[in-house]
mmCIF file of C-alpha atoms and ligand atoms in Angstrom:
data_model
loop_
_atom_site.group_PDB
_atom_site.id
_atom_site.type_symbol
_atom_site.label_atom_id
_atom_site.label_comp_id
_atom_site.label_asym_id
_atom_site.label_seq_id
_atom_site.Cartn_x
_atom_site.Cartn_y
_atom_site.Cartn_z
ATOM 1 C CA UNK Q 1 0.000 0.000 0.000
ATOM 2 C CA UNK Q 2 1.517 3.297 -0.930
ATOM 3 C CA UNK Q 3 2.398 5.568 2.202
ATOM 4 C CA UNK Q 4 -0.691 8.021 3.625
ATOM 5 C CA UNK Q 5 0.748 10.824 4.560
ATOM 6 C CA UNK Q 6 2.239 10.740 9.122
ATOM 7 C CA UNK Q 7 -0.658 13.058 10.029
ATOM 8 C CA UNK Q 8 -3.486 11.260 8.807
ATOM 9 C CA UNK Q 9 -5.602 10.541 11.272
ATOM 10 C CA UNK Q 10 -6.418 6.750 12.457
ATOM 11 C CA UNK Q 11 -9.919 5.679 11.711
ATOM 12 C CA UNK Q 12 -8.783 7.356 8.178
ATOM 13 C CA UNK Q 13 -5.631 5.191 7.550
ATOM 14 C CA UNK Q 14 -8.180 1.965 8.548
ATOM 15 C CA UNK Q 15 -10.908 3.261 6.160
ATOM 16 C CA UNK Q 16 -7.632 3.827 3.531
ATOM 17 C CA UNK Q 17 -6.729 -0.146 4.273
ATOM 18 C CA UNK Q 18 -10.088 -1.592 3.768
ATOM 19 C CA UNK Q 19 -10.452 0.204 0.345
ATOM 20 C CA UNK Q 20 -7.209 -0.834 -0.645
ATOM 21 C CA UNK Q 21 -8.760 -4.497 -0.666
ATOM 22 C CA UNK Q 22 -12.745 -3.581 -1.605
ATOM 23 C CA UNK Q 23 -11.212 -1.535 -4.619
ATOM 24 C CA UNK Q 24 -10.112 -4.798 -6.299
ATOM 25 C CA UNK Q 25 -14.377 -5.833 -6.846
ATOM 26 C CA UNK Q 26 -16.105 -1.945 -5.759
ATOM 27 C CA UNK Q 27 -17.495 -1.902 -8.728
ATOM 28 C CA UNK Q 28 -18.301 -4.772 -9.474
ATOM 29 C CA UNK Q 29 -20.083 -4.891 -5.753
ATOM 30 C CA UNK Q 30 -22.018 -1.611 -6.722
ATOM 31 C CA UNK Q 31 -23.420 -2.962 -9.800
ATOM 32 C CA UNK Q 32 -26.952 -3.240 -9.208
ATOM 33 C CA UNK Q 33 -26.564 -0.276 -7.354
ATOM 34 C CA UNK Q 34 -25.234 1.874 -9.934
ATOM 35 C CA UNK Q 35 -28.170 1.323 -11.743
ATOM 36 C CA UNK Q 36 -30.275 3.352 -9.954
ATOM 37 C CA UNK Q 37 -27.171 6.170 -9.091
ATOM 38 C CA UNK Q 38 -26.543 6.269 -12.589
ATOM 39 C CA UNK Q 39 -29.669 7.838 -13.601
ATOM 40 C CA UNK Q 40 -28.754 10.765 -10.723
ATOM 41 C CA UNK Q 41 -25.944 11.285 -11.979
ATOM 42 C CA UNK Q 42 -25.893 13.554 -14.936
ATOM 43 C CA UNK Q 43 -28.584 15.374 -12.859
ATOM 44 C CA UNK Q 44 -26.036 16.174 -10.154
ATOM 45 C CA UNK Q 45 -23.560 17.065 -11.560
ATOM 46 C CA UNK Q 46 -24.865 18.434 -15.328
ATOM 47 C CA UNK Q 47 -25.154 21.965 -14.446
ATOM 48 C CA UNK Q 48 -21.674 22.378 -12.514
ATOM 49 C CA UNK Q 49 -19.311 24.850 -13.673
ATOM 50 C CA UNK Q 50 -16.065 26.600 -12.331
ATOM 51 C CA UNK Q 51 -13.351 24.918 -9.888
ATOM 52 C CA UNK Q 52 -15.192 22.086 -8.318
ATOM 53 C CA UNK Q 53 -13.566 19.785 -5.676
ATOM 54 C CA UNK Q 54 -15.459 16.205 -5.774
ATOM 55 C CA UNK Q 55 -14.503 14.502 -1.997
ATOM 56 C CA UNK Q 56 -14.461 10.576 -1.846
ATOM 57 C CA UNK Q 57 -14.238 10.627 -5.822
ATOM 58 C CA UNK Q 58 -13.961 6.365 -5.334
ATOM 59 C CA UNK Q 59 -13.464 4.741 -8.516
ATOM 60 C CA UNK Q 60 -14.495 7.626 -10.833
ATOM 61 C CA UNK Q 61 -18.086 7.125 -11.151
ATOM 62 C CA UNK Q 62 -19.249 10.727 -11.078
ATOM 63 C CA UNK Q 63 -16.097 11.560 -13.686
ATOM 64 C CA UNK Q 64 -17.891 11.078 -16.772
ATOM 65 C CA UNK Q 65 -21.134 13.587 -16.483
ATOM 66 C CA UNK Q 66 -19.407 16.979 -15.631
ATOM 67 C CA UNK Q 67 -20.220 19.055 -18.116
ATOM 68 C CA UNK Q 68 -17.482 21.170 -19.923
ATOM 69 C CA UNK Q 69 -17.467 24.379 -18.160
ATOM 70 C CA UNK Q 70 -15.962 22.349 -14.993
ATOM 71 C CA UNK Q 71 -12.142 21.676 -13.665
ATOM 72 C CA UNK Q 72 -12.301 18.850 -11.301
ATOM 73 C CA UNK Q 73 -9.641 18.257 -8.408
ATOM 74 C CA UNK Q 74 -11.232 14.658 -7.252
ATOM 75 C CA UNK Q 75 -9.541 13.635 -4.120
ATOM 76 C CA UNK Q 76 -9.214 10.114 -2.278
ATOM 77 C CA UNK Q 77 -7.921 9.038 0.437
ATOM 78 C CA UNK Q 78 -7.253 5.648 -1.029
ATOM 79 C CA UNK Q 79 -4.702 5.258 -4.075
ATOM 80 C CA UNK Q 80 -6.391 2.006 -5.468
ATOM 81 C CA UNK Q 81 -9.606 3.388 -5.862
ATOM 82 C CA UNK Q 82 -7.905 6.817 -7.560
ATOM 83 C CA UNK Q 83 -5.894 4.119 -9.875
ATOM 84 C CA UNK Q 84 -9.344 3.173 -11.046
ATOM 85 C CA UNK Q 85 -10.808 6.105 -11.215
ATOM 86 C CA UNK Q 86 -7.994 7.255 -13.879
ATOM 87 C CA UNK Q 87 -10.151 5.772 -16.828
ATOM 88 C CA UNK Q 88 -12.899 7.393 -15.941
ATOM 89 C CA UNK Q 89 -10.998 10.814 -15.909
ATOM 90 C CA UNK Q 90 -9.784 10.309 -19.305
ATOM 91 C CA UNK Q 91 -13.464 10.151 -20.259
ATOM 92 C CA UNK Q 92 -14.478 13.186 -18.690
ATOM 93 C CA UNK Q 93 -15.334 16.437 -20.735
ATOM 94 C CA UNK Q 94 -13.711 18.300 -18.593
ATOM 95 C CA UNK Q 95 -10.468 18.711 -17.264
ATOM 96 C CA UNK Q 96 -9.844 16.180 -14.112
ATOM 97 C CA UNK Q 97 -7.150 15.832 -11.699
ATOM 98 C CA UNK Q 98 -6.617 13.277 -8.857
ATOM 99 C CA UNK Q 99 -5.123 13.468 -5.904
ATOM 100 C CA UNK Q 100 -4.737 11.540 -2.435
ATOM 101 C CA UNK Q 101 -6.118 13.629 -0.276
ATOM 102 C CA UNK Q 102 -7.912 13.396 3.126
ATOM 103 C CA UNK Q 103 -11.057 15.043 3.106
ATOM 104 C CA UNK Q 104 -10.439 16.315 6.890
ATOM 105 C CA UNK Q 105 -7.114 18.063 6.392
ATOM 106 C CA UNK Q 106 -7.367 18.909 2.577
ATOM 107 C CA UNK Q 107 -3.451 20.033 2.955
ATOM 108 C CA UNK Q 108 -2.879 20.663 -0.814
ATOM 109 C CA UNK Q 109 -6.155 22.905 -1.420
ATOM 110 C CA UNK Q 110 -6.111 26.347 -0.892
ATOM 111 C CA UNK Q 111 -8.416 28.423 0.988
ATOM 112 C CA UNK Q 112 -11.493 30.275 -1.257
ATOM 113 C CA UNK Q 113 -10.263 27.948 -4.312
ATOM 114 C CA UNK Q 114 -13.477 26.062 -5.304
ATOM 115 C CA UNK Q 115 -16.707 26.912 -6.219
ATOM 116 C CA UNK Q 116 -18.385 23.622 -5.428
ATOM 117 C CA UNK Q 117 -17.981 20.947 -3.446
ATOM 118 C CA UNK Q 118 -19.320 17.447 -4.762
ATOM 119 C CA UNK Q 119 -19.677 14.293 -2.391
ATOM 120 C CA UNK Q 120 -21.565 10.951 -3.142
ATOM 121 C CA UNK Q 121 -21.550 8.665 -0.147
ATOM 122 C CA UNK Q 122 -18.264 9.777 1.228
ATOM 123 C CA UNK Q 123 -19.951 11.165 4.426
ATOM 124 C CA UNK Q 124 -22.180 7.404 4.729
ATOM 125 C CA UNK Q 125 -18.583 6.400 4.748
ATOM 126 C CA UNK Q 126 -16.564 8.327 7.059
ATOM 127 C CA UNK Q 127 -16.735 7.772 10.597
ATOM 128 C CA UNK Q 128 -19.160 10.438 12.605
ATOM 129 C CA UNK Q 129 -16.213 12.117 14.931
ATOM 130 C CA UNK Q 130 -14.572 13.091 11.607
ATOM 131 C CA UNK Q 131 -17.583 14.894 9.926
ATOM 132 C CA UNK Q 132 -17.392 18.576 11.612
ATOM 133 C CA UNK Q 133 -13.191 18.365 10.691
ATOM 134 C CA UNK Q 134 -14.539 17.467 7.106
ATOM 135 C CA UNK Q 135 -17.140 20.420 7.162
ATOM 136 C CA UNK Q 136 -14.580 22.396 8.361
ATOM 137 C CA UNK Q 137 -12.415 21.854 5.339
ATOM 138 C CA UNK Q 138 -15.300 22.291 2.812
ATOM 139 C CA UNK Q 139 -16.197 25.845 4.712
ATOM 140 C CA UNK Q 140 -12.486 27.085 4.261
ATOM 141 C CA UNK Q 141 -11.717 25.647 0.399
ATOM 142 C CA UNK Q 142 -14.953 27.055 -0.711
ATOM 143 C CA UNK Q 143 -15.087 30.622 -1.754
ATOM 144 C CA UNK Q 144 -17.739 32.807 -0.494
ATOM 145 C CA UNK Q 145 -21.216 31.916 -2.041
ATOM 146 C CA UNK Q 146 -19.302 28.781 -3.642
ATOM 147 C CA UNK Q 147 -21.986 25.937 -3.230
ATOM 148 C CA UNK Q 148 -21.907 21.986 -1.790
ATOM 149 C CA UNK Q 149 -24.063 19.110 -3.006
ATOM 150 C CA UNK Q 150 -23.443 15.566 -0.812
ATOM 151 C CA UNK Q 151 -25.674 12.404 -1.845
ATOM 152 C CA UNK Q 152 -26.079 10.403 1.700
ATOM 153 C CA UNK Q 153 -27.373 6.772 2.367
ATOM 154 C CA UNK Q 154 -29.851 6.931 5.754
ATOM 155 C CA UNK Q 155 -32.118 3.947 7.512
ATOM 156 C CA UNK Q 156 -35.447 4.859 6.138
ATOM 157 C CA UNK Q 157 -38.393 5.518 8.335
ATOM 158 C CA UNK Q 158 -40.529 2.616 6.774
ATOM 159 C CA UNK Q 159 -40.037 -0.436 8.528
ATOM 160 C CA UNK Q 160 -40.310 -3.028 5.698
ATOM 161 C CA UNK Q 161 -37.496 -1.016 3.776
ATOM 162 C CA UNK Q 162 -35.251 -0.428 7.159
ATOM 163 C CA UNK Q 163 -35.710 -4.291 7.764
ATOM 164 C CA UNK Q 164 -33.983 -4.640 4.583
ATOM 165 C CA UNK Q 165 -31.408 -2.441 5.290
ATOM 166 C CA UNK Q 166 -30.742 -3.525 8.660
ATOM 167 C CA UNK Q 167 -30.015 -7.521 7.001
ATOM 168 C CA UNK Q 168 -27.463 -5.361 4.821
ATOM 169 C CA UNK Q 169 -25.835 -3.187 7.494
ATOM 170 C CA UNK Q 170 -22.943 -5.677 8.849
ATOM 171 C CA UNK Q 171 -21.962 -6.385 5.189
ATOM 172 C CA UNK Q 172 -22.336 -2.828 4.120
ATOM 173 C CA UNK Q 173 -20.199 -1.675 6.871
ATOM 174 C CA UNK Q 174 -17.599 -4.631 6.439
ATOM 175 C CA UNK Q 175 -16.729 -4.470 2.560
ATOM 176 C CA UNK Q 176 -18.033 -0.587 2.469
ATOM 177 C CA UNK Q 177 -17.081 0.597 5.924
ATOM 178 C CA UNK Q 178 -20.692 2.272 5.273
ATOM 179 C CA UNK Q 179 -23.676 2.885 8.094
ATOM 180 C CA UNK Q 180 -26.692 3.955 7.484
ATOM 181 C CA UNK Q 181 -27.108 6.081 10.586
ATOM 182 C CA UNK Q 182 -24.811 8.472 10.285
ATOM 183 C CA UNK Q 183 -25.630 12.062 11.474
ATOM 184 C CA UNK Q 184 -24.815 13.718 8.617
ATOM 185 C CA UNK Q 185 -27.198 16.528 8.320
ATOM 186 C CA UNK Q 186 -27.220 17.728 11.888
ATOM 187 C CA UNK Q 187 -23.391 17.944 11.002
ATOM 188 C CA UNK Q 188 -23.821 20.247 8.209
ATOM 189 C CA UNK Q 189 -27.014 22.324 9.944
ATOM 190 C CA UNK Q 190 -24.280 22.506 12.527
ATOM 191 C CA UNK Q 191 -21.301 23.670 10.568
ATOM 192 C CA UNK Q 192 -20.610 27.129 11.137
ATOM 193 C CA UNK Q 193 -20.028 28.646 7.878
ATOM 194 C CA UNK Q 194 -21.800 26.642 5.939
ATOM 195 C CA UNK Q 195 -25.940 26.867 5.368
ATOM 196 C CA UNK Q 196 -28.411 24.411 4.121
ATOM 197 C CA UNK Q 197 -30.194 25.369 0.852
ATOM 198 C CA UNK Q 198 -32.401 22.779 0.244
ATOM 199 C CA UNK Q 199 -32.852 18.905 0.927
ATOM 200 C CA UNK Q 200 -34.651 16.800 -1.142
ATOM 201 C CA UNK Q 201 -35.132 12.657 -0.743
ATOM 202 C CA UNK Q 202 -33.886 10.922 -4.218
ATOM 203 C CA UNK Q 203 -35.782 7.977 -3.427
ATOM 204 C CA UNK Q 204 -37.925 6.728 -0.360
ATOM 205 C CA UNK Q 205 -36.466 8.456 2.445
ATOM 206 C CA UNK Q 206 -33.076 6.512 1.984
ATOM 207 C CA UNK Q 207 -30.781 8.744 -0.142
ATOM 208 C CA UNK Q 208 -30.988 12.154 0.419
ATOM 209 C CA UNK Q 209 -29.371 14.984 -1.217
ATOM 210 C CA UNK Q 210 -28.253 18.013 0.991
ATOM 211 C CA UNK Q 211 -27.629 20.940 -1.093
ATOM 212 C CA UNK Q 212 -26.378 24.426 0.456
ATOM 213 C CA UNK Q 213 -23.582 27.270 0.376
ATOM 214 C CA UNK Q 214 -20.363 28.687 2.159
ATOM 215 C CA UNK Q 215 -22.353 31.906 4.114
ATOM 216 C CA UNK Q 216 -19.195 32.955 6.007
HETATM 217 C C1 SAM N 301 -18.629 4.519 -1.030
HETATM 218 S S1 SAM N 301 -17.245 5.178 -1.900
HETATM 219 C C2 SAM N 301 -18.074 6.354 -2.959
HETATM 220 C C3 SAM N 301 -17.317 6.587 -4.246
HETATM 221 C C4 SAM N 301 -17.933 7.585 -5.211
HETATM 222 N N1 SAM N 301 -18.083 8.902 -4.616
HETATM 223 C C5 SAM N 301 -19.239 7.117 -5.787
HETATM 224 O O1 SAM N 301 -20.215 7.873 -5.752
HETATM 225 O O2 SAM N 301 -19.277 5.999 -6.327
HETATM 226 C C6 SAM N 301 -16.466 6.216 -0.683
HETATM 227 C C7 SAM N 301 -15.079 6.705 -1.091
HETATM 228 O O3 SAM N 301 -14.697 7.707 -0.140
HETATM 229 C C8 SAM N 301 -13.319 7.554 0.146
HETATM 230 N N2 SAM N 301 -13.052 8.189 1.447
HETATM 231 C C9 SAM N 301 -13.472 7.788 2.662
HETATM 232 N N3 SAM N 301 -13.053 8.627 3.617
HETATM 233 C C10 SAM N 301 -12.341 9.613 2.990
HETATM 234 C C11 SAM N 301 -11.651 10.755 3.427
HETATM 235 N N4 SAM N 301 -11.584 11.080 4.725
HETATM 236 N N5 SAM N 301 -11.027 11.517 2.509
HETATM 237 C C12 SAM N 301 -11.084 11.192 1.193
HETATM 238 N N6 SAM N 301 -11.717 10.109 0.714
HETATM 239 C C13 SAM N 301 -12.348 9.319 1.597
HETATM 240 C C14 SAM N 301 -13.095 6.049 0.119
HETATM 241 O O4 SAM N 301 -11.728 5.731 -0.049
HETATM 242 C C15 SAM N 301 -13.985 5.641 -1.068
HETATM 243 O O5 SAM N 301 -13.261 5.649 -2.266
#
């Protein structure tokens, strides 16, 4: 495994390890997943424009449908996920670049250098005590007004459906190192800084889409 950098923190260099390994089948794994996220896609991402930074970019999946008028930094922690997410970058229409990156320190951004932030289910992914550090990073690599939109996995509300997911939560967080009951949004209603535009359920009341803006 290449080196993470001395500073990372701990949970992040364990999340870093088990991707090393899931990377070899992720996408495979995600395939009748992807079916349904690749329909959101384009609708994510379509009208982006400017210096976006895209957090937990994974194997590349969002790469593809950014339109023209955007220049990507996608960052990972992981280097065998960003290995596979190279092909996808050479198919993008815009320009791309990858980097390992920790999405709690975000050393090698600047400050007020993006005008989005793009994340689709990094924050289902990374452990709760690391969220507000995460937040923190969006708040100062955003420029003022510059804009966030993160796609989140939740437990849904409806027991038949959270029955389901609860079968899939020890496997989910094994291979994934995914929950479903992460507190995501009170993290970002929390985040000073930062300011919820809108939120708007993608399907049941299981993947929700938190969109907002840097405010200070
Ligand atoms: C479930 S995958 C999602 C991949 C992609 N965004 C997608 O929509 O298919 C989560 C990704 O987030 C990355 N990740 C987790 N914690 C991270 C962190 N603190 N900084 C950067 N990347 C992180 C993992 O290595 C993994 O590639």
């Amino acid at each position: 495994m290449d080196p993470l950098p001395a500073t990372i923190d701990e949970s992040s260099r364990l999340l870093a390890a088990k991707y090393q390994v899931t990377a070899w089948f992720y996408d495979l794994l995600d395939a009748p997943w992807e079916r349904l996220y690749r329909r959101w896609r384009p609708k994510l991402l379509g009208d982006l424009h400017g210096d976006v930074l895209e957090a937990g970019v994974g194997t590349g999946r969002n790469l593809p449908h950014y339109p023209p008028t955007a220049r990507v930094t996608a960052i990972d922690l992981c280097t065998a996920m960003l290995r596979r997410a190279r092909r996808r970058a050479a198919q993008a229409h815009c320009p791309v670049e990858l980097r390992q990156e920790d999405a709690i320190r975000m050393a090698t951004i600047d400050d007020a250098s993006q005008d989005w932030i793009v994340a689709t289910f990094l924050c289902c992914v990374m452990p709760d005590h690391l969220q507000p550090a995460s937040l923190t990073q969006f708040q100062r690599v955003l420029r003022p007004g510059g804009r966030f939109r993160l796609l989140e996995i939740l437990y849904s509300r409806q027991p038949h459906i959270r029955r389901r997911q609860q079968r899939l939560a020890r496997f989910v967080e094994r291979v994934y190192g995914a929950r479903f009951d992460r507190s995501t949004l009170q993290y970002v209603e929390e985040a000073p800084g930062l300011a919820i535009r809108r939120t708007t359920y993608l399907k049941d009341d299981t993947y929700l889409l938190i969109e907002g803006e840097r405010v200070g």
